[in-house]
Short mmCIF file of C-alpha atoms in Angstrom, two decimals:
data_model
loop_
_atom_site.label_atom_id
_atom_site.label_comp_id
_atom_site.label_asym_id
_atom_site.label_seq_id
_atom_site.Cartn_x
_atom_site.Cartn_y
_atom_site.Cartn_z
CA UNK A 871 -9.11 3.88 78.09
CA UNK A 872 -9.05 6.14 75.08
CA UNK A 873 -6.88 9.23 75.38
CA UNK A 874 -7.12 12.29 73.13
CA UNK A 875 -3.96 12.46 71.02
CA UNK A 876 -2.84 15.99 71.67
CA UNK A 877 -1.42 17.69 68.58
CA UNK A 878 2.15 19.03 68.65
CA UNK A 879 2.55 22.59 69.83
CA UNK A 880 2.71 25.35 67.28
CA UNK A 881 6.21 26.35 68.42
CA UNK A 882 7.46 22.85 67.65
CA UNK A 883 5.70 22.84 64.28
CA UNK A 884 7.10 26.18 63.22
CA UNK A 885 10.53 24.97 64.25
CA UNK A 886 10.10 22.00 61.90
CA UNK A 887 8.26 23.70 59.07
CA UNK A 888 11.31 24.99 57.23
CA UNK A 889 13.26 21.75 57.52
CA UNK A 890 13.61 19.06 54.90
CA UNK A 891 11.39 16.09 55.61
CA UNK A 892 14.57 14.03 55.82
CA UNK A 893 14.70 14.98 59.48
CA UNK A 894 11.33 13.33 60.02
CA UNK A 895 12.44 9.89 58.88
CA UNK A 896 10.95 8.27 61.94
CA UNK A 897 7.50 9.16 60.64
CA UNK A 898 8.26 8.64 56.96
CA UNK A 899 11.52 6.73 56.48
CA UNK A 900 13.24 7.06 53.16
CA UNK A 901 11.68 10.42 52.32
CA UNK A 902 14.96 11.82 51.07
CA UNK A 903 14.58 15.07 49.15
CA UNK A 904 10.82 15.31 49.64
CA UNK A 905 10.69 18.83 50.97
CA UNK A 906 7.57 20.93 50.81
CA UNK A 907 6.74 22.33 47.38
CA UNK A 908 9.52 24.93 46.83
CA UNK A 909 7.17 27.56 45.42
CA UNK A 910 5.32 27.34 48.73
CA UNK A 911 8.48 27.68 50.84
CA UNK A 912 7.34 28.94 54.25
CA UNK A 913 8.54 32.19 55.72
CA UNK A 914 9.63 31.72 59.35
CA UNK A 915 7.02 33.42 61.51
CA UNK A 916 7.84 36.05 64.04
CA UNK A 917 7.64 35.39 67.74
CA UNK A 918 4.22 37.02 67.98
CA UNK A 919 2.85 34.79 65.20
CA UNK A 920 4.24 31.66 66.85
CA UNK A 921 2.58 32.60 70.13
CA UNK A 922 -0.74 33.23 68.38
CA UNK A 923 -0.54 29.88 66.60
CA UNK A 924 0.29 28.04 69.82
CA UNK A 925 -2.69 29.63 71.54
CA UNK A 926 -5.02 28.80 68.67
CA UNK A 927 -3.97 25.13 68.55
CA UNK A 928 -4.49 24.41 72.22
CA UNK A 929 -6.82 21.42 72.69
CA UNK A 930 -10.38 22.21 73.69
CA UNK A 931 -11.19 21.91 77.40
CA UNK A 932 -14.57 23.60 77.65
CA UNK A 933 -17.55 22.35 75.64
CA UNK A 934 -20.05 24.88 76.99
CA UNK A 935 -19.34 27.41 74.21
CA UNK A 936 -17.66 27.44 70.79
CA UNK A 937 -13.92 27.93 70.62
CA UNK A 938 -12.61 31.26 69.32
CA UNK A 939 -12.90 31.45 65.51
CA UNK A 940 -14.53 27.99 65.33
CA UNK A 941 -17.35 29.42 63.21
CA UNK A 942 -14.79 30.27 60.47
CA UNK A 943 -13.34 26.91 59.38
CA UNK A 944 -11.26 28.50 56.59
CA UNK A 945 -10.07 31.44 58.65
CA UNK A 946 -10.31 34.73 56.76
CA UNK A 947 -11.11 32.78 53.58
CA UNK A 948 -14.44 31.53 55.01
CA UNK A 949 -17.56 32.37 53.00
CA UNK A 950 -21.06 32.97 54.33
CA UNK A 951 -23.08 30.61 52.16
CA UNK A 952 -25.26 27.65 53.04
CA UNK A 953 -27.15 27.06 49.79
CA UNK A 954 -26.57 24.85 46.72
CA UNK A 955 -23.66 27.06 45.63
CA UNK A 956 -21.92 27.00 49.02
CA UNK A 957 -18.93 25.00 47.73
CA UNK A 958 -18.43 27.00 44.52
CA UNK A 959 -17.32 30.27 46.10
CA UNK A 960 -13.90 31.94 45.93
CA UNK A 961 -12.05 32.51 49.18
CA UNK A 962 -13.40 35.62 50.87
CA UNK A 963 -9.92 37.14 51.17
CA UNK A 964 -8.87 36.95 47.50
CA UNK A 965 -7.56 40.11 45.90
CA UNK A 966 -9.11 41.38 42.66
CA UNK A 967 -6.45 39.98 40.31
CA UNK A 968 -6.44 36.55 41.91
CA UNK A 969 -10.23 36.41 41.74
CA UNK A 970 -10.03 37.07 37.99
CA UNK A 971 -7.78 34.00 37.64
CA UNK A 972 -10.27 32.09 39.80
CA UNK A 973 -13.14 32.99 37.47
CA UNK A 974 -11.14 31.99 34.39
CA UNK A 975 -10.18 28.70 36.01
CA UNK A 976 -13.81 28.11 36.90
CA UNK A 977 -14.77 28.46 33.24
CA UNK A 978 -12.20 25.78 32.34
CA UNK A 979 -13.43 23.55 35.18
CA UNK A 980 -16.99 23.78 33.81
CA UNK A 981 -16.06 23.61 30.11
CA UNK A 982 -17.64 20.86 28.02
CA UNK A 983 -14.83 19.40 25.92
CA UNK A 984 -15.42 18.06 22.39
CA UNK A 985 -13.68 15.54 20.19
CA UNK A 986 -10.91 16.46 17.78
CA UNK A 987 -10.64 17.72 15.14
CA UNK A 988 -12.97 20.61 15.83
CA UNK A 989 -13.32 24.25 14.84
CA UNK A 990 -13.18 25.08 18.56
CA UNK A 991 -9.47 24.34 18.84
CA UNK A 992 -9.25 25.48 22.47
CA UNK A 993 -11.90 22.95 23.51
CA UNK A 994 -11.13 19.84 21.51
CA UNK A 995 -9.24 16.68 22.40
CA UNK A 996 -11.80 14.87 24.55
CA UNK A 997 -11.10 11.16 25.01
CA UNK A 998 -10.97 8.98 23.00
CA UNK A 999 -12.11 7.16 26.17
CA UNK A 1000 -13.50 9.21 29.01
CA UNK A 1001 -15.82 9.29 32.02
CA UNK A 1002 -17.12 12.84 31.68
CA UNK A 1003 -16.94 15.86 29.36
CA UNK A 1004 -16.24 18.37 32.14
CA UNK A 1005 -14.68 18.37 35.60
CA UNK A 1006 -17.97 19.79 36.89
CA UNK A 1007 -19.83 16.70 35.65
CA UNK A 1008 -18.27 14.61 38.45
CA UNK A 1009 -17.78 17.31 41.10
CA UNK A 1010 -21.34 18.59 41.06
CA UNK A 1011 -21.25 22.26 42.10
CA UNK A 1012 -17.79 21.40 43.48
CA UNK A 1013 -19.34 18.85 45.83
CA UNK A 1014 -19.16 15.09 46.15
CA UNK A 1015 -19.98 12.63 43.42
CA UNK A 1016 -22.27 9.70 44.15
CA UNK A 1017 -22.95 6.20 42.86
CA UNK A 1018 -25.33 6.06 39.90
CA UNK A 1019 -29.00 5.29 40.41
CA UNK A 1020 -30.26 2.16 38.61
CA UNK A 1021 -30.10 2.77 34.87
CA UNK A 1022 -28.07 5.98 35.30
CA UNK A 1023 -24.72 6.43 33.54
CA UNK A 1024 -22.03 6.89 36.24
CA UNK A 1025 -20.14 10.17 36.29
CA UNK A 1026 -19.25 10.88 39.90
CA UNK A 1027 -18.00 7.32 40.52
CA UNK A 1028 -15.13 5.58 38.72
CA UNK A 1029 -13.38 2.24 39.09
CA UNK A 1030 -9.60 2.53 39.59
CA UNK A 1031 -7.43 -0.35 38.42
CA UNK A 1032 -3.93 -1.46 39.35
CA UNK A 1033 -1.60 -4.41 39.72
CA UNK A 1034 1.33 -4.85 42.09
CA UNK A 1035 4.52 -3.77 40.40
CA UNK A 1036 8.22 -3.56 41.26
CA UNK A 1037 9.49 -0.40 42.92
CA UNK A 1038 11.70 1.68 40.66
CA UNK A 1039 13.70 4.88 40.77
CA UNK A 1040 13.63 7.09 43.88
CA UNK A 1041 10.40 5.44 45.13
CA UNK A 1042 12.37 2.20 45.63
CA UNK A 1043 13.99 3.89 48.62
CA UNK A 1044 10.62 4.48 50.33
CA UNK A 1045 9.98 1.61 52.77
CA UNK A 1046 6.50 0.17 52.52
CA UNK A 1047 5.79 1.65 49.09
CA UNK A 1048 3.42 -0.35 46.90
CA UNK A 1049 4.01 0.60 43.26
CA UNK A 1050 0.84 0.33 41.21
CA UNK A 1051 1.02 -0.77 37.59
CA UNK A 1052 -2.00 -0.29 35.30
CA UNK A 1053 -4.03 -3.17 33.93
CA UNK A 1054 -2.20 -4.23 30.74
CA UNK A 1055 -5.31 -3.68 28.61
CA UNK A 1056 -7.68 -1.33 30.44
CA UNK A 1057 -5.15 1.02 32.03
CA UNK A 1058 -5.50 2.99 35.27
CA UNK A 1059 -9.30 3.10 35.38
CA UNK A 1060 -12.34 1.98 33.46
CA UNK A 1061 -14.04 4.51 31.20
CA UNK A 1062 -17.78 4.42 30.57
CA UNK A 1063 -17.82 6.65 27.49
CA UNK A 1064 -16.07 6.68 24.11
CA UNK A 1065 -15.95 8.76 20.96
CA UNK A 1066 -17.78 7.60 17.85
CA UNK A 1067 -16.22 4.49 16.35
CA UNK A 1068 -14.94 3.18 19.71
CA UNK A 1069 -16.70 1.14 22.36
CA UNK A 1070 -16.86 2.19 26.02
CA UNK A 1071 -14.72 -0.08 28.14
CA UNK A 1072 -17.61 -1.42 30.22
CA UNK A 1073 -21.07 -0.92 31.67
CA UNK A 1074 -21.43 -0.74 35.44
CA UNK A 1075 -24.22 -2.12 37.58
CA UNK A 1076 -24.34 -2.10 41.37
CA UNK A 1077 -26.25 -4.30 43.81
CA UNK A 1078 -26.35 -3.88 47.58
CA UNK A 1079 -26.25 -6.33 50.46
CA UNK A 1080 -28.15 -4.98 53.46
CA UNK A 1081 -26.60 -5.25 56.92
CA UNK A 1082 -28.84 -4.45 59.88
CA UNK A 1083 -27.08 -2.89 62.90
CA UNK A 1084 -29.03 -2.72 66.20
CA UNK A 1085 -28.42 0.40 68.29
CA UNK A 1086 -29.09 1.26 71.91
CA UNK A 1087 -32.54 2.56 72.76
CA UNK A 1088 -34.29 0.16 70.39
CA UNK A 1089 -33.03 1.96 67.27
CA UNK A 1090 -31.33 0.38 64.28
CA UNK A 1091 -29.65 1.37 61.03
CA UNK A 1092 -29.17 -0.50 57.75
CA UNK A 1093 -25.77 -0.47 56.06
CA UNK A 1094 -25.47 -1.12 52.32
CA UNK A 1095 -22.47 -3.12 51.08
CA UNK A 1096 -22.07 -2.55 47.33
CA UNK A 1097 -21.32 -5.32 44.81
CA UNK A 1098 -20.02 -4.12 41.44
CA UNK A 1099 -20.74 -5.96 38.20
CA UNK A 1100 -18.54 -5.12 35.21
CA UNK A 1101 -20.69 -5.82 32.17
CA UNK A 1102 -19.86 -5.73 28.45
CA UNK A 1103 -16.12 -5.42 28.92
CA UNK A 1104 -14.90 -4.27 25.51
CA UNK A 1105 -11.63 -6.23 25.49
CA UNK A 1106 -12.49 -9.29 27.49
CA UNK A 1107 -12.00 -9.97 31.21
CA UNK A 1108 -9.64 -7.97 33.35
CA UNK A 1109 -6.24 -9.49 34.03
CA UNK A 1110 -6.51 -11.84 37.04
CA UNK A 1111 -3.89 -9.78 38.92
CA UNK A 1112 -5.83 -6.53 38.52
CA UNK A 1113 -7.41 -5.04 41.61
CA UNK A 1114 -10.42 -2.73 41.52
CA UNK A 1115 -11.40 0.19 43.73
CA UNK A 1116 -14.58 2.24 43.38
CA UNK A 1117 -14.06 5.94 44.08
CA UNK A 1118 -16.52 8.82 44.17
CA UNK A 1119 -15.40 12.33 43.30
CA UNK A 1120 -14.52 14.18 46.53
CA UNK A 1121 -15.73 17.65 47.44
CA UNK A 1122 -13.41 20.45 46.29
CA UNK A 1123 -13.55 22.94 49.15
CA UNK A 1124 -10.51 24.10 51.12
CA UNK A 1125 -7.94 22.23 49.03
CA UNK A 1126 -5.54 25.17 48.85
CA UNK A 1127 -5.60 25.41 52.63
CA UNK A 1128 -4.83 21.69 52.93
CA UNK A 1129 -1.92 22.18 50.54
CA UNK A 1130 -0.69 25.01 52.78
CA UNK A 1131 -0.54 22.93 55.98
CA UNK A 1132 3.13 22.47 56.90
CA UNK A 1133 4.22 18.94 56.01
CA UNK A 1134 5.92 18.83 59.39
CA UNK A 1135 2.61 19.44 61.13
CA UNK A 1136 1.05 16.44 59.38
CA UNK A 1137 4.04 14.17 59.90
CA UNK A 1138 4.31 15.11 63.58
CA UNK A 1139 0.89 13.52 64.11
CA UNK A 1140 1.95 10.17 62.63
CA UNK A 1141 2.37 7.25 65.02
CA UNK A 1142 2.90 4.25 62.71
CA UNK A 1143 3.92 1.87 65.51
CA UNK A 1144 1.28 3.18 67.95
CA UNK A 1145 4.02 4.17 70.37
CA UNK A 1146 1.54 5.83 72.75
CA UNK A 1147 -0.63 2.71 72.89
CA UNK A 1148 -3.94 4.41 72.14
CA UNK A 1149 -4.80 2.07 69.26
CA UNK A 1150 -4.45 4.82 66.64
CA UNK A 1151 -1.44 4.77 64.35
CA UNK A 1152 -1.66 7.11 61.38
CA UNK A 1153 0.90 6.87 58.59
CA UNK A 1154 1.94 9.35 55.94
CA UNK A 1155 1.54 8.36 52.32
CA UNK A 1156 4.62 9.20 50.28
CA UNK A 1157 4.03 9.49 46.56
CA UNK A 1158 5.78 10.60 43.39
CA UNK A 1159 5.19 14.16 42.23
CA UNK A 1160 5.05 14.45 38.46
CA UNK A 1161 5.35 18.21 38.86
CA UNK A 1162 8.47 18.23 41.04
CA UNK A 1163 9.95 14.90 39.98
CA UNK A 1164 10.58 13.58 43.47
CA UNK A 1165 8.80 11.84 46.36
CA UNK A 1166 6.55 14.10 48.39
CA UNK A 1167 3.98 13.86 51.14
CA UNK A 1168 0.62 12.74 49.75
CA UNK A 1169 -2.33 14.95 50.72
CA UNK A 1170 -5.12 14.56 48.16
CA UNK A 1171 -7.40 11.73 47.13
CA UNK A 1172 -9.06 9.01 49.17
CA UNK A 1173 -5.66 7.39 49.86
CA UNK A 1174 -3.59 10.61 49.80
CA UNK A 1175 -1.99 9.43 46.56
CA UNK A 1176 -1.45 12.91 45.09
CA UNK A 1177 1.02 15.37 46.64
CA UNK A 1178 -0.02 18.66 45.00
CA UNK A 1179 -3.09 20.16 43.39
CA UNK A 1180 -1.26 20.48 40.09
CA UNK A 1181 -0.46 16.75 40.13
CA UNK A 1182 -4.06 15.97 41.06
CA UNK A 1183 -5.49 18.16 38.29
CA UNK A 1184 -3.23 16.72 35.59
CA UNK A 1185 -4.07 13.14 36.58
CA UNK A 1186 -7.81 13.87 36.52
CA UNK A 1187 -7.58 15.49 33.07
CA UNK A 1188 -5.82 12.40 31.71
CA UNK A 1189 -7.85 9.63 33.33
CA UNK A 1190 -11.33 11.16 33.49
CA UNK A 1191 -11.44 13.29 30.32
CA UNK A 1192 -8.61 11.87 28.18
CA UNK A 1193 -6.87 15.26 27.94
CA UNK A 1194 -3.11 15.73 27.73
CA UNK A 1195 -1.20 18.22 29.91
CA UNK A 1196 2.49 19.02 30.36
CA UNK A 1197 2.57 16.53 33.26
CA UNK A 1198 0.69 13.71 31.45
CA UNK A 1199 1.46 14.40 27.78
CA UNK A 1200 -0.22 11.45 26.03
CA UNK A 1201 -3.04 12.68 23.82
CA UNK A 1202 -4.89 9.37 24.12
CA UNK A 1203 -5.34 9.67 27.88
CA UNK A 1204 -5.70 6.28 29.62
CA UNK A 1205 -5.64 4.14 26.45
CA UNK A 1206 -3.01 1.40 26.64
CA UNK A 1207 -0.82 -0.03 23.89
CA UNK A 1208 -3.29 -2.94 23.67
CA UNK A 1209 -6.01 -0.46 22.61
CA UNK A 1210 -4.55 0.36 19.20
CA UNK A 1211 -7.73 1.90 17.75
CA UNK A 1212 -7.98 4.26 20.69
CA UNK A 1213 -4.38 5.40 20.37
CA UNK A 1214 -4.83 5.90 16.61
CA UNK A 1215 -7.93 8.09 17.03
CA UNK A 1216 -7.62 11.86 16.40
CA UNK A 1217 -6.30 13.94 19.30
CA UNK A 1218 -6.37 17.65 19.97
CA UNK A 1219 -2.71 18.21 20.75
CA UNK A 1220 -1.42 18.92 17.26
CA UNK A 1221 -2.02 22.67 17.22
CA UNK A 1222 -0.26 25.65 18.80
CA UNK A 1223 -1.29 24.55 22.29
CA UNK A 1224 1.06 21.53 22.06
CA UNK A 1225 -1.07 19.89 24.76
CA UNK A 1226 -4.84 19.66 24.89
CA UNK A 1227 -4.67 21.50 28.22
CA UNK A 1228 -1.56 23.65 28.04
CA UNK A 1229 0.55 24.94 30.90
CA UNK A 1230 -1.58 28.06 31.30
CA UNK A 1231 -4.81 26.08 31.35
CA UNK A 1232 -3.46 23.62 33.91
CA UNK A 1233 -2.31 26.51 36.09
CA UNK A 1234 -5.70 28.23 35.90
CA UNK A 1235 -7.63 25.10 36.90
CA UNK A 1236 -5.14 24.54 39.72
CA UNK A 1237 -5.66 28.12 40.90
CA UNK A 1238 -9.40 27.59 40.81
CA UNK A 1239 -9.41 24.47 42.97
CA UNK A 1240 -6.81 26.05 45.28
CA UNK A 1241 -8.98 29.10 45.95
CA UNK A 1242 -12.34 27.39 46.51
CA UNK A 1243 -13.33 28.28 50.03
CA UNK A 1244 -15.20 26.62 52.88
CA UNK A 1245 -18.64 27.76 54.11
CA UNK A 1246 -19.08 29.03 57.64
CA UNK A 1247 -20.33 26.74 60.38
CA UNK A 1248 -24.05 26.60 61.07
CA UNK A 1249 -25.15 27.26 64.67
CA UNK A 1250 -21.88 26.30 66.41
CA UNK A 1251 -23.28 27.72 69.66
CA UNK A 1252 -26.46 25.61 69.60
CA UNK A 1253 -26.65 23.57 72.85
CA UNK A 1254 -27.24 20.29 71.02
CA UNK A 1255 -24.32 21.01 68.67
CA UNK A 1256 -22.05 21.66 71.65
CA UNK A 1257 -23.26 18.47 73.30
CA UNK A 1258 -22.48 16.60 70.10
CA UNK A 1259 -19.03 18.14 69.95
CA UNK A 1260 -18.23 16.75 73.38
CA UNK A 1261 -19.55 13.33 72.29
CA UNK A 1262 -17.29 13.59 69.21
CA UNK A 1263 -14.28 13.99 71.50
CA UNK A 1264 -15.44 11.53 74.16
CA UNK A 1265 -15.95 8.73 71.63
CA UNK A 1266 -12.46 9.28 70.19
CA UNK A 1267 -13.36 10.70 66.78
CA UNK A 1268 -10.90 13.59 67.20
CA UNK A 1269 -7.97 11.15 67.37
CA UNK A 1270 -8.04 10.88 63.55
CA UNK A 1271 -10.35 13.74 62.60
CA UNK A 1272 -7.92 16.29 64.00
CA UNK A 1273 -9.87 19.53 64.30
CA UNK A 1274 -7.44 22.30 63.43
CA UNK A 1275 -4.14 23.39 61.91
CA UNK A 1276 -2.36 26.68 61.25
CA UNK A 1277 -1.19 27.07 57.66
CA UNK A 1278 2.20 28.32 56.54
CA UNK A 1279 3.16 31.88 55.71
CA UNK A 1280 3.24 31.74 51.91
CA UNK A 1281 4.75 34.42 49.68
CA UNK A 1282 2.29 35.31 46.93
CA UNK A 1283 -0.60 33.39 48.49
CA UNK A 1284 -2.10 35.64 51.16
CA UNK A 1285 -5.47 33.84 50.94
CA UNK A 1286 -3.90 30.66 52.34
CA UNK A 1287 -1.22 32.23 54.54
CA UNK A 1288 -1.17 31.83 58.32
CA UNK A 1289 -4.81 30.83 58.65
CA UNK A 1290 -6.34 28.91 61.53
CA UNK A 1291 -8.34 26.22 59.73
CA UNK A 1292 -10.67 23.45 60.92
CA UNK A 1293 -10.60 20.58 58.39
CA UNK A 1294 -11.21 17.82 60.96
CA UNK A 1295 -8.60 15.49 59.45
CA UNK A 1296 -5.03 14.51 60.30
CA UNK A 1297 -4.37 13.86 56.56
CA UNK A 1298 -2.88 10.48 57.49
CA UNK A 1299 -3.62 6.88 56.50
CA UNK A 1300 -5.50 4.61 58.90
CA UNK A 1301 -6.52 0.96 58.79
CA UNK A 1302 -10.31 1.06 58.43
CA UNK A 1303 -10.88 -2.67 58.67
CA UNK A 1304 -12.18 -5.33 56.28
CA UNK A 1305 -15.58 -3.74 55.68
CA UNK A 1306 -14.11 -0.77 53.80
CA UNK A 1307 -11.03 -2.54 52.42
CA UNK A 1308 -10.57 -2.50 48.65
CA UNK A 1309 -7.49 -4.75 48.64
CA UNK A 1310 -5.73 -2.22 46.40
CA UNK A 1311 -2.44 -0.74 47.70
CA UNK A 1312 -1.55 2.76 46.55
CA UNK A 1313 1.77 4.33 47.45
CA UNK A 1314 2.36 3.44 51.09
CA UNK A 1315 -1.36 2.86 51.65
CA UNK A 1316 -2.36 -0.77 52.05
CA UNK A 1317 -5.60 -2.25 50.80
CA UNK A 1318 -7.21 -1.53 54.19
CA UNK A 1319 -5.94 2.02 54.67
CA UNK A 1320 -7.62 5.30 53.80
CA UNK A 1321 -6.77 8.93 54.41
CA UNK A 1322 -8.89 10.51 57.13
CA UNK A 1323 -11.55 12.39 55.18
CA UNK A 1324 -11.84 16.12 56.03
CA UNK A 1325 -15.22 16.80 57.59
CA UNK A 1326 -15.58 20.52 56.91
CA UNK A 1327 -18.68 21.20 54.85
CA UNK A 1328 -20.00 17.65 55.34
CA UNK A 1329 -23.32 18.91 56.67
CA UNK A 1330 -24.03 20.58 53.31
CA UNK A 1331 -23.37 17.48 51.20
CA UNK A 1332 -26.99 16.81 50.28
CA UNK A 1333 -27.76 20.51 49.82
CA UNK A 1334 -24.91 20.94 47.31
CA UNK A 1335 -24.85 17.58 45.53
CA UNK A 1336 -28.54 16.73 45.65
CA UNK A 1337 -27.92 13.39 47.31
CA UNK A 1338 -26.40 12.25 50.60
CA UNK A 1339 -23.53 9.85 49.97
CA UNK A 1340 -20.41 9.41 52.07
CA UNK A 1341 -17.17 7.38 52.27
CA UNK A 1342 -14.79 6.66 49.40
CA UNK A 1343 -17.39 4.88 47.26
CA UNK A 1344 -20.53 6.73 48.38
CA UNK A 1345 -22.05 3.62 49.99
CA UNK A 1346 -23.16 5.43 53.16
CA UNK A 1347 -26.48 7.23 52.75
CA UNK A 1348 -26.33 9.00 56.09
CA UNK A 1349 -23.67 10.25 58.47
CA UNK A 1350 -24.61 7.57 60.97
CA UNK A 1351 -24.09 4.86 58.33
CA UNK A 1352 -20.67 6.34 57.55
CA UNK A 1353 -19.68 6.17 61.22
CA UNK A 1354 -20.82 2.57 61.60
CA UNK A 1355 -18.74 1.44 58.59
CA UNK A 1356 -15.60 2.47 60.50
CA UNK A 1357 -13.60 -0.63 61.44
CA UNK A 1358 -9.97 -1.45 62.09
CA UNK A 1359 -8.40 1.28 64.22
CA UNK A 1360 -11.77 3.03 64.42
CA UNK A 1361 -13.77 -0.04 65.49
CA UNK A 1362 -13.76 0.84 69.22
CA UNK A 1363 -15.05 4.32 68.40
CA UNK A 1364 -17.90 3.16 66.17
CA UNK A 1365 -18.77 0.59 68.85
CA UNK A 1366 -19.09 3.44 71.35
CA UNK A 1367 -21.52 5.19 69.03
CA UNK A 1368 -23.68 2.04 68.89
CA UNK A 1369 -24.13 2.00 72.68
CA UNK A 1370 -24.52 5.76 73.18
CA UNK A 1371 -27.80 6.97 74.65
CA UNK A 1372 -30.00 7.97 71.68
CA UNK A 1373 -29.90 11.64 72.73
CA UNK A 1374 -26.07 11.66 72.62
CA UNK A 1375 -26.08 9.88 69.25
CA UNK A 1376 -28.49 12.46 67.84
CA UNK A 1377 -26.33 15.27 69.23
CA UNK A 1378 -23.24 13.79 67.56
CA UNK A 1379 -24.98 13.78 64.19
CA UNK A 1380 -26.22 17.33 64.77
CA UNK A 1381 -22.62 18.42 65.45
CA UNK A 1382 -21.40 16.81 62.23
CA UNK A 1383 -24.22 18.49 60.32
CA UNK A 1384 -23.03 21.84 61.65
CA UNK A 1385 -19.54 21.43 60.16
#
């Protein structure tokens, strides 16, 4: 029988929060020196704060009414928006000066970059190969990307590339780490666009295989398994050892709050050997931080391959837009040594900026994504929503989609400090079975493992992005499809959804739509 995996108490978490992650080697062996980001060093809470946190994190027992503060998934940072701009709002508790930085970072996030050389020196350096001209082009209104429609040029979906490589440096001490080397010709990902004089690396087309799933009550749902065709490859076939993974751009909300969750709180939920026998493991991804030059807990991306928002932002600038930063300084972006014409093309890093996106610009974009808030819940007290919440727990969804955390006390970041948040994710890796497997290891994640996706804001996906698409590659066109793709550790839970009475299944979807 499934048992709800009760989260650790807040007192235990606060006791761990200031410790090095070395002491948590049972959950993440070999994580020597991978403390939390030092500029986010937590302040030990007072006794009253610890008691409040413990009370807030108690598991739900009563499904007849919403839990206290459940309507505010981002705590005091929650915004009251439910329209197309719901994901593009600053945290409600930002001070005036921080909001000014947010607005400046937003302008950089939305900026359309141009090729070099250009008279607009602050905006040149695009490419030479790239997938989009602006961050906003993939993260539509800060929401999810989606697969392209037939004949449409992809922007919100990219194909990541890698080959198995030998472990080196400090990462060699991390058991289970899978170093990823780029394709020797095409690099870390395939780019669909190129500056004049160069050819795009490929043209993507997608076909679907339909899979009919019968449900209880005479209902059914059709799943769509994508098949990717890589046409017009500019430099010949990919290397036979190269593995491919399609990834859609994730939504941007609440990322600063995720970064502020104590690493100890995430690691305390890991159960890699399934010691409690509930069928759910959960493993931490440990990855290299370019910013801090050491292994750290991975939090961001579909496989939790990035440890901080600054790392994530720098990698996206390089791979998606071909822009150099202090963390990824190559002006040619993802061009490899085999792409000589690309590397020889003009770049925009030869002026006073030094890098195409300098340290200040990288910081401002990082501030922007850190301070994007989460919209308030819709109708959390609706009877059908409450019924669906109980179904969510009864079917075992909460075992991985952990409802709530309390963030750290952070000097200089009051908007993220000591907030009760409801991301509905344990931030850990789980085996999702062969149906979702990409066969591409990343860090400690295997080819079948994915980070539990946060569910906050998921009910506004179509409103914000203009199209409903879910999972790492956007294959699911409804929330029910997304649930039924769950395999591996989650197979028993998706099986329970199949046999639910139709009214309970509808209530579950209504609950998810309220998040």
